[in-house]
Amino acid sequence: QIIARTGRDVPILGVNFGSLGFLTEVTLPEIYASLETAVNGTAQIEERMMLHVVVDAGARRLVDRIVLNDVVVTQGALSRIIELSVSVDGEFMMRVKADGLIIASPTGTTAYNLSAGGPILHPRVDGLTITPIAPHTLTNRPVVVPGSSEIRIQPLMHRDQIEVFATFDGQALLALRDDHVVLVRRA
């Protein structure tokens, strides 16, 4: 994320230590041969889509980040099911009652999205996934939208609901209020 904000093209070599993931294409036995191709300049480089997320509170911008895998809006440890309003490109898509919602890039579809029952997108597919986490109704299913889409998420808070959080690539945590809007699009 820090490298992406600099505007520089710095390749990353992902090494698979036994887990599923699109960034971990080199296995441990292949590591030395792969490092050799990287050093001598013959390694194949594949560009990946990243996500740009902003969180606004009225006229105030709380977050402006680039993420590789996903943006997750979820309940707190003691919260009940949360309710979220989701729009795509300015058009209402669904109201989600669930433990949370995952917006994933193709690379991120093999992370939390996969565990939550979302689809896997090939890294070259120009799309984003919207995956409810343990939805309360059967009508909230994972959706794939075009990569050019802007996804808007707004928490619909109730009196008994006090904890809703947004996380970005599982690293940064932000408490959300009902006047906060999370916007996710291609970086």
CSV table of N, CA and C in Angstrom, one decimal, residues 18-140:
chain,number,residue,atom,x,y,z
A,18,GLY,N,2.3,-22.7,1.8
A,18,GLY,CA,1.3,-23.7,2.0
A,18,GLY,C,-0.1,-23.2,2.1
A,19,SER,N,-0.4,-22.0,1.8
A,19,SER,CA,-1.8,-21.5,1.8
A,19,SER,C,-2.2,-21.1,0.4
A,20,LEU,N,-3.5,-21.0,0.2
A,20,LEU,CA,-4.1,-20.6,-1.1
A,20,LEU,C,-4.0,-19.1,-1.2
A,21,GLY,N,-3.6,-18.7,-2.4
A,21,GLY,CA,-3.6,-17.2,-2.7
A,21,GLY,C,-3.0,-17.0,-4.0
A,22,PHE,N,-3.5,-15.9,-4.7
A,22,PHE,CA,-3.0,-15.6,-6.0
A,22,PHE,C,-1.6,-14.9,-6.0
A,23,LEU,N,-1.2,-14.4,-4.9
A,23,LEU,CA,0.1,-13.7,-4.9
A,23,LEU,C,1.2,-14.7,-4.5
A,24,THR,N,0.8,-15.9,-4.1
A,24,THR,CA,1.8,-16.8,-3.6
A,24,THR,C,2.0,-17.9,-4.7
A,25,GLU,N,2.5,-17.6,-5.8
A,25,GLU,CA,2.6,-18.5,-6.9
A,25,GLU,C,3.9,-19.3,-6.9
A,26,VAL,N,4.9,-18.8,-6.2
A,26,VAL,CA,6.2,-19.5,-6.1
A,26,VAL,C,6.3,-20.4,-4.9
A,27,THR,N,6.6,-21.7,-5.1
A,27,THR,CA,6.7,-22.6,-4.0
A,27,THR,C,8.1,-22.5,-3.4
A,28,LEU,N,8.3,-23.0,-2.2
A,28,LEU,CA,9.6,-23.0,-1.6
A,28,LEU,C,10.7,-23.7,-2.4
A,29,PRO,N,10.4,-24.8,-3.0
A,29,PRO,CA,11.5,-25.4,-3.8
A,29,PRO,C,11.8,-24.6,-5.1
A,30,GLU,N,10.9,-23.7,-5.5
A,30,GLU,CA,11.2,-22.9,-6.7
A,30,GLU,C,11.8,-21.5,-6.3
A,31,ILE,N,12.0,-21.2,-5.1
A,31,ILE,CA,12.4,-19.9,-4.7
A,31,ILE,C,13.7,-19.4,-5.3
A,32,TYR,N,14.7,-20.2,-5.3
A,32,TYR,CA,16.0,-19.8,-5.8
A,32,TYR,C,16.0,-19.5,-7.3
A,33,ALA,N,15.3,-20.4,-8.0
A,33,ALA,CA,15.2,-20.2,-9.5
A,33,ALA,C,14.4,-18.9,-9.8
A,34,SER,N,13.4,-18.7,-9.0
A,34,SER,CA,12.5,-17.5,-9.2
A,34,SER,C,13.3,-16.2,-8.8
A,35,LEU,N,14.1,-16.3,-7.8
A,35,LEU,CA,14.9,-15.1,-7.4
A,35,LEU,C,15.9,-14.8,-8.5
A,36,GLU,N,16.5,-15.9,-9.1
A,36,GLU,CA,17.4,-15.7,-10.1
A,36,GLU,C,16.8,-15.0,-11.3
A,37,THR,N,15.6,-15.3,-11.7
A,37,THR,CA,14.9,-14.6,-12.8
A,37,THR,C,14.6,-13.2,-12.5
A,38,ALA,N,14.3,-13.0,-11.2
A,38,ALA,CA,14.0,-11.6,-10.8
A,38,ALA,C,15.3,-10.7,-10.9
A,39,VAL,N,16.4,-11.3,-10.4
A,39,VAL,CA,17.6,-10.5,-10.4
A,39,VAL,C,18.2,-10.3,-11.8
A,40,ASN,N,18.0,-11.3,-12.7
A,40,ASN,CA,18.6,-11.1,-14.1
A,40,ASN,C,17.6,-10.4,-15.0
A,41,GLY,N,16.4,-10.1,-14.5
A,41,GLY,CA,15.4,-9.3,-15.3
A,41,GLY,C,14.6,-10.1,-16.3
A,42,THR,N,14.5,-11.4,-16.1
A,42,THR,CA,13.7,-12.2,-17.0
A,42,THR,C,12.4,-12.7,-16.4
A,43,ALA,N,12.1,-12.3,-15.2
A,43,ALA,CA,10.9,-12.7,-14.5
A,43,ALA,C,9.7,-12.1,-15.2
A,44,GLN,N,8.6,-12.9,-15.3
A,44,GLN,CA,7.3,-12.4,-15.8
A,44,GLN,C,6.7,-11.5,-14.8
A,45,ILE,N,6.2,-10.3,-15.1
A,45,ILE,CA,5.6,-9.4,-14.2
A,45,ILE,C,4.1,-9.3,-14.6
A,46,GLU,N,3.3,-9.5,-13.6
A,46,GLU,CA,1.8,-9.4,-13.8
A,46,GLU,C,1.3,-8.3,-12.9
A,47,GLU,N,0.5,-7.4,-13.6
A,47,GLU,CA,-0.1,-6.3,-12.8
A,47,GLU,C,-1.4,-6.7,-12.1
A,48,ARG,N,-1.6,-6.2,-10.9
A,48,ARG,CA,-2.8,-6.5,-10.2
A,48,ARG,C,-3.6,-5.3,-9.9
A,49,MET,N,-5.0,-5.5,-9.9
A,49,MET,CA,-5.9,-4.4,-9.5
A,49,MET,C,-5.8,-4.2,-8.0
A,50,MET,N,-5.8,-2.9,-7.6
A,50,MET,CA,-5.8,-2.6,-6.2
A,50,MET,C,-7.1,-1.7,-6.0
A,51,LEU,N,-7.5,-1.6,-4.7
A,51,LEU,CA,-8.7,-0.8,-4.4
A,51,LEU,C,-8.3,0.5,-3.8
A,52,HIS,N,-9.2,1.5,-4.0
A,52,HIS,CA,-9.0,2.8,-3.4
A,52,HIS,C,-10.3,3.0,-2.5
A,53,VAL,N,-10.1,3.2,-1.2
A,53,VAL,CA,-11.2,3.3,-0.3
A,53,VAL,C,-11.1,4.7,0.4
A,54,VAL,N,-12.2,5.3,0.5
A,54,VAL,CA,-12.4,6.5,1.3
A,54,VAL,C,-13.5,6.3,2.2
A,55,VAL,N,-13.4,6.9,3.4
A,55,VAL,CA,-14.5,6.9,4.4
A,55,VAL,C,-14.8,8.4,4.7
A,56,ASP,N,-16.0,8.9,4.4
A,56,ASP,CA,-16.4,10.2,4.6
A,56,ASP,C,-17.4,10.3,5.8
A,57,ALA,N,-17.2,11.4,6.6
A,57,ALA,CA,-18.2,11.7,7.6
A,57,ALA,C,-18.7,13.1,7.3
A,58,GLY,N,-19.7,13.2,6.5
A,58,GLY,CA,-20.2,14.5,6.0
A,58,GLY,C,-19.1,15.1,5.1
A,59,ALA,N,-18.7,16.3,5.4
A,59,ALA,CA,-17.7,17.0,4.6
A,59,ALA,C,-16.2,16.6,5.0
A,60,ARG,N,-16.1,15.8,6.0
A,60,ARG,CA,-14.8,15.4,6.5
A,60,ARG,C,-14.3,14.1,6.0
A,61,ARG,N,-13.1,13.9,5.5
A,61,ARG,CA,-12.6,12.7,5.0
A,61,ARG,C,-11.8,12.0,6.2
A,62,LEU,N,-12.2,10.8,6.5
A,62,LEU,CA,-11.6,10.1,7.7
A,62,LEU,C,-10.5,9.1,7.2
A,63,VAL,N,-10.7,8.6,6.0
A,63,VAL,CA,-9.7,7.6,5.5
A,63,VAL,C,-9.6,7.8,4.0
A,64,ASP,N,-8.4,7.7,3.5
A,64,ASP,CA,-8.1,7.7,2.0
A,64,ASP,C,-6.9,6.7,1.8
A,65,ARG,N,-7.2,5.5,1.4
A,65,ARG,CA,-6.2,4.4,1.4
A,65,ARG,C,-6.2,3.6,0.1
A,66,ILE,N,-5.1,3.0,-0.2
A,66,ILE,CA,-5.0,2.0,-1.3
A,66,ILE,C,-4.9,0.7,-0.6
A,67,VAL,N,-5.6,-0.3,-1.0
A,67,VAL,CA,-5.5,-1.7,-0.5
A,67,VAL,C,-5.4,-2.7,-1.6
A,68,LEU,N,-4.8,-3.8,-1.3
A,68,LEU,CA,-4.6,-4.9,-2.3
A,68,LEU,C,-5.7,-5.9,-2.3
A,69,ASN,N,-6.1,-6.4,-1.1
A,69,ASN,CA,-7.1,-7.5,-1.0
A,69,ASN,C,-8.5,-7.1,-0.8
A,70,ASP,N,-8.9,-6.4,0.3
A,70,ASP,CA,-10.3,-6.2,0.6
A,70,ASP,C,-10.5,-5.1,1.6
A,71,VAL,N,-11.8,-4.6,1.5
A,71,VAL,CA,-12.3,-3.7,2.5
A,71,VAL,C,-13.5,-4.5,3.2
A,72,VAL,N,-13.4,-4.5,4.5
A,72,VAL,CA,-14.4,-5.3,5.2
A,72,VAL,C,-15.2,-4.4,6.2
A,73,VAL,N,-16.5,-4.4,6.2
A,73,VAL,CA,-17.3,-3.7,7.2
A,73,VAL,C,-17.9,-4.8,8.0
A,74,THR,N,-17.7,-4.8,9.3
A,74,THR,CA,-18.1,-5.9,10.2
A,74,THR,C,-18.6,-5.4,11.5
A,75,GLN,N,-19.3,-6.3,12.2
A,75,GLN,CA,-19.7,-6.0,13.6
A,75,GLN,C,-18.6,-6.1,14.6
A,76,GLY,N,-18.8,-5.5,15.7
A,76,GLY,CA,-17.9,-5.6,16.8
A,76,GLY,C,-18.1,-6.9,17.5
A,77,ALA,N,-17.2,-7.2,18.4
A,77,ALA,CA,-17.2,-8.5,19.1
A,77,ALA,C,-18.5,-8.8,19.8
A,78,LEU,N,-19.2,-7.7,20.4
A,78,LEU,CA,-20.4,-7.9,21.2
A,78,LEU,C,-21.6,-7.5,20.4
A,79,SER,N,-21.5,-7.1,19.2
A,79,SER,CA,-22.6,-6.6,18.4
A,79,SER,C,-23.5,-7.7,17.9
A,80,ARG,N,-24.7,-7.3,17.6
A,80,ARG,CA,-25.6,-8.2,16.9
A,80,ARG,C,-25.4,-8.0,15.4
A,81,ILE,N,-26.3,-8.6,14.6
A,81,ILE,CA,-26.2,-8.5,13.2
A,81,ILE,C,-26.3,-7.0,12.8
A,82,ILE,N,-25.5,-6.6,11.8
A,82,ILE,CA,-25.5,-5.2,11.4
A,82,ILE,C,-26.3,-5.1,10.1
A,83,GLU,N,-26.7,-3.9,9.8
A,83,GLU,CA,-27.5,-3.6,8.6
A,83,GLU,C,-26.8,-2.6,7.8
A,84,LEU,N,-26.6,-2.8,6.5
A,84,LEU,CA,-25.8,-1.9,5.7
A,84,LEU,C,-26.6,-1.7,4.4
A,85,SER,N,-26.5,-0.4,3.9
A,85,SER,CA,-27.1,-0.1,2.6
A,85,SER,C,-26.0,-0.1,1.6
A,86,VAL,N,-26.2,-0.8,0.5
A,86,VAL,CA,-25.1,-0.9,-0.5
A,86,VAL,C,-25.6,-0.4,-1.9
A,87,SER,N,-24.9,0.5,-2.4
A,87,SER,CA,-25.2,1.0,-3.8
A,87,SER,C,-24.0,0.8,-4.7
A,88,VAL,N,-24.3,0.6,-6.0
A,88,VAL,CA,-23.2,0.5,-7.0
A,88,VAL,C,-23.4,1.5,-8.1
A,89,ASP,N,-22.4,2.3,-8.3
A,89,ASP,CA,-22.5,3.4,-9.3
A,89,ASP,C,-23.7,4.3,-9.1
A,90,GLY,N,-24.0,4.6,-7.8
A,90,GLY,CA,-25.1,5.5,-7.5
A,90,GLY,C,-26.5,4.9,-7.4
A,91,GLU,N,-26.6,3.6,-7.7
A,91,GLU,CA,-27.9,2.9,-7.7
A,91,GLU,C,-28.0,2.0,-6.6
A,92,PHE,N,-29.0,2.0,-5.8
A,92,PHE,CA,-29.2,1.1,-4.7
A,92,PHE,C,-29.2,-0.3,-5.2
A,93,MET,N,-28.4,-1.2,-4.5
A,93,MET,CA,-28.3,-2.6,-4.9
A,93,MET,C,-29.0,-3.5,-3.9
A,94,MET,N,-28.6,-3.3,-2.6
A,94,MET,CA,-29.2,-4.2,-1.6
A,94,MET,C,-29.1,-3.6,-0.2
A,95,ARG,N,-29.9,-4.1,0.7
A,95,ARG,CA,-29.8,-3.8,2.1
A,95,ARG,C,-29.4,-5.1,2.7
A,96,VAL,N,-28.2,-5.1,3.4
A,96,VAL,CA,-27.6,-6.4,3.9
A,96,VAL,C,-27.8,-6.4,5.4
A,97,LYS,N,-28.4,-7.5,5.9
A,97,LYS,CA,-28.4,-7.8,7.3
A,97,LYS,C,-27.5,-9.0,7.5
A,98,ALA,N,-26.4,-8.8,8.1
A,98,ALA,CA,-25.4,-9.9,8.2
A,98,ALA,C,-24.4,-9.6,9.3
A,99,ASP,N,-23.4,-10.4,9.4
A,99,ASP,CA,-22.2,-10.2,10.3
A,99,ASP,C,-21.3,-9.1,9.7
A,100,GLY,N,-21.4,-8.9,8.4
A,100,GLY,CA,-20.6,-7.9,7.8
A,100,GLY,C,-20.6,-8.0,6.3
A,101,LEU,N,-19.7,-7.3,5.6
A,101,LEU,CA,-19.7,-7.3,4.2
A,101,LEU,C,-18.2,-7.2,3.7
A,102,ILE,N,-17.9,-7.9,2.7
A,102,ILE,CA,-16.5,-7.9,2.1
A,102,ILE,C,-16.5,-7.3,0.7
A,103,ILE,N,-15.7,-6.3,0.4
A,103,ILE,CA,-15.5,-5.9,-1.0
A,103,ILE,C,-14.1,-6.3,-1.3
A,104,ALA,N,-13.9,-7.2,-2.3
A,104,ALA,CA,-12.6,-7.8,-2.6
A,104,ALA,C,-12.2,-7.5,-4.1
A,105,SER,N,-10.9,-7.3,-4.2
A,105,SER,CA,-10.3,-7.3,-5.6
A,105,SER,C,-10.1,-8.7,-6.0
A,106,PRO,N,-9.8,-9.0,-7.3
A,106,PRO,CA,-9.6,-10.3,-7.7
A,106,PRO,C,-8.5,-11.0,-6.9
A,107,THR,N,-7.4,-10.3,-6.5
A,107,THR,CA,-6.4,-10.9,-5.7
A,107,THR,C,-6.9,-11.3,-4.3
A,108,GLY,N,-7.8,-10.4,-3.8
A,108,GLY,CA,-8.4,-10.6,-2.5
A,108,GLY,C,-9.4,-11.6,-2.4
A,109,THR,N,-9.9,-12.1,-3.5
A,109,THR,CA,-11.0,-13.1,-3.5
A,109,THR,C,-10.5,-14.5,-2.9
A,110,THR,N,-9.2,-14.7,-2.8
A,110,THR,CA,-8.8,-16.0,-2.2
A,110,THR,C,-8.5,-15.8,-0.7
A,111,ALA,N,-8.8,-14.6,-0.1
A,111,ALA,CA,-8.6,-14.4,1.3
A,111,ALA,C,-9.9,-14.5,2.0
A,112,TYR,N,-10.3,-13.5,2.8
A,112,TYR,CA,-11.5,-13.6,3.7
A,112,TYR,C,-12.7,-13.8,2.8
A,113,ASN,N,-12.8,-13.3,1.6
A,113,ASN,CA,-13.9,-13.5,0.7
A,113,ASN,C,-14.2,-15.0,0.5
A,114,LEU,N,-13.1,-15.7,0.2
A,114,LEU,CA,-13.3,-17.2,0.0
A,114,LEU,C,-13.8,-17.9,1.2
A,115,SER,N,-13.3,-17.5,2.4
A,115,SER,CA,-13.8,-18.1,3.6
A,115,SER,C,-15.3,-17.8,3.9
A,116,ALA,N,-15.7,-16.7,3.4
A,116,ALA,CA,-17.1,-16.2,3.6
A,116,ALA,C,-18.0,-16.8,2.6
A,117,GLY,N,-17.5,-17.6,1.7
A,117,GLY,CA,-18.4,-18.2,0.6
A,117,GLY,C,-18.5,-17.4,-0.6
A,118,GLY,N,-17.6,-16.4,-0.8
A,118,GLY,CA,-17.6,-15.6,-2.0
A,118,GLY,C,-16.9,-16.3,-3.2
A,119,PRO,N,-17.1,-15.8,-4.4
A,119,PRO,CA,-16.5,-16.4,-5.6
A,119,PRO,C,-15.0,-16.1,-5.7
A,120,ILE,N,-14.2,-16.9,-6.4
A,120,ILE,CA,-12.9,-16.6,-6.7
A,120,ILE,C,-12.8,-16.0,-8.1
A,121,LEU,N,-12.2,-14.9,-8.2
A,121,LEU,CA,-12.0,-14.3,-9.5
A,121,LEU,C,-10.5,-14.5,-9.9
A,122,HIS,N,-10.3,-14.8,-11.2
A,122,HIS,CA,-9.0,-14.9,-11.7
A,122,HIS,C,-8.4,-13.5,-11.7
A,123,PRO,N,-7.1,-13.4,-11.4
A,123,PRO,CA,-6.4,-12.1,-11.3
A,123,PRO,C,-6.6,-11.1,-12.5
A,124,ARG,N,-6.8,-11.7,-13.7
A,124,ARG,CA,-7.0,-10.8,-14.8
A,124,ARG,C,-8.5,-10.5,-15.1
A,125,VAL,N,-9.4,-11.0,-14.3
A,125,VAL,CA,-10.8,-10.6,-14.4
A,125,VAL,C,-11.0,-9.2,-13.9
A,126,ASP,N,-11.6,-8.3,-14.7
A,126,ASP,CA,-11.9,-6.9,-14.3
A,126,ASP,C,-13.2,-6.9,-13.6
A,127,GLY,N,-13.1,-7.2,-12.3
A,127,GLY,CA,-14.3,-7.2,-11.5
A,127,GLY,C,-14.0,-7.1,-10.0
A,128,LEU,N,-15.0,-6.8,-9.2
A,128,LEU,CA,-14.9,-6.7,-7.8
A,128,LEU,C,-16.0,-7.6,-7.2
A,129,THR,N,-15.8,-8.2,-6.0
A,129,THR,CA,-16.8,-9.0,-5.4
A,129,THR,C,-17.4,-8.2,-4.2
A,130,ILE,N,-18.7,-8.4,-4.0
A,130,ILE,CA,-19.4,-7.9,-2.8
A,130,ILE,C,-20.0,-9.2,-2.1
A,131,THR,N,-19.4,-9.5,-1.0
A,131,THR,CA,-19.8,-10.8,-0.3
A,131,THR,C,-20.3,-10.5,1.1
A,132,PRO,N,-21.6,-10.8,1.4
A,132,PRO,CA,-22.1,-10.7,2.8
A,132,PRO,C,-21.5,-11.8,3.6
A,133,ILE,N,-21.2,-11.5,4.9
A,133,ILE,CA,-20.6,-12.4,5.8
A,133,ILE,C,-21.8,-12.9,6.7
A,134,ALA,N,-22.1,-14.2,6.6
A,134,ALA,CA,-23.1,-14.9,7.3
A,134,ALA,C,-24.4,-14.1,7.3
A,135,PRO,N,-25.0,-13.9,6.0
A,135,PRO,CA,-26.2,-13.1,5.9
A,135,PRO,C,-27.4,-13.7,6.6
A,136,HIS,N,-28.3,-12.8,7.1
A,136,HIS,CA,-29.5,-13.2,7.8
A,136,HIS,C,-30.5,-13.8,6.9
A,137,THR,N,-30.5,-13.3,5.7
A,137,THR,CA,-31.5,-13.8,4.7
A,137,THR,C,-30.8,-14.5,3.5
A,138,LEU,N,-31.6,-15.4,2.9
A,138,LEU,CA,-31.0,-16.1,1.7
A,138,LEU,C,-30.9,-15.3,0.5
A,139,THR,N,-31.6,-14.1,0.5
A,139,THR,CA,-31.5,-13.2,-0.7
A,139,THR,C,-30.3,-12.4,-0.8
A,140,ASN,N,-29.5,-12.4,0.3
A,140,ASN,CA,-28.2,-11.7,0.2
A,140,ASN,C,-27.1,-12.6,-0.2
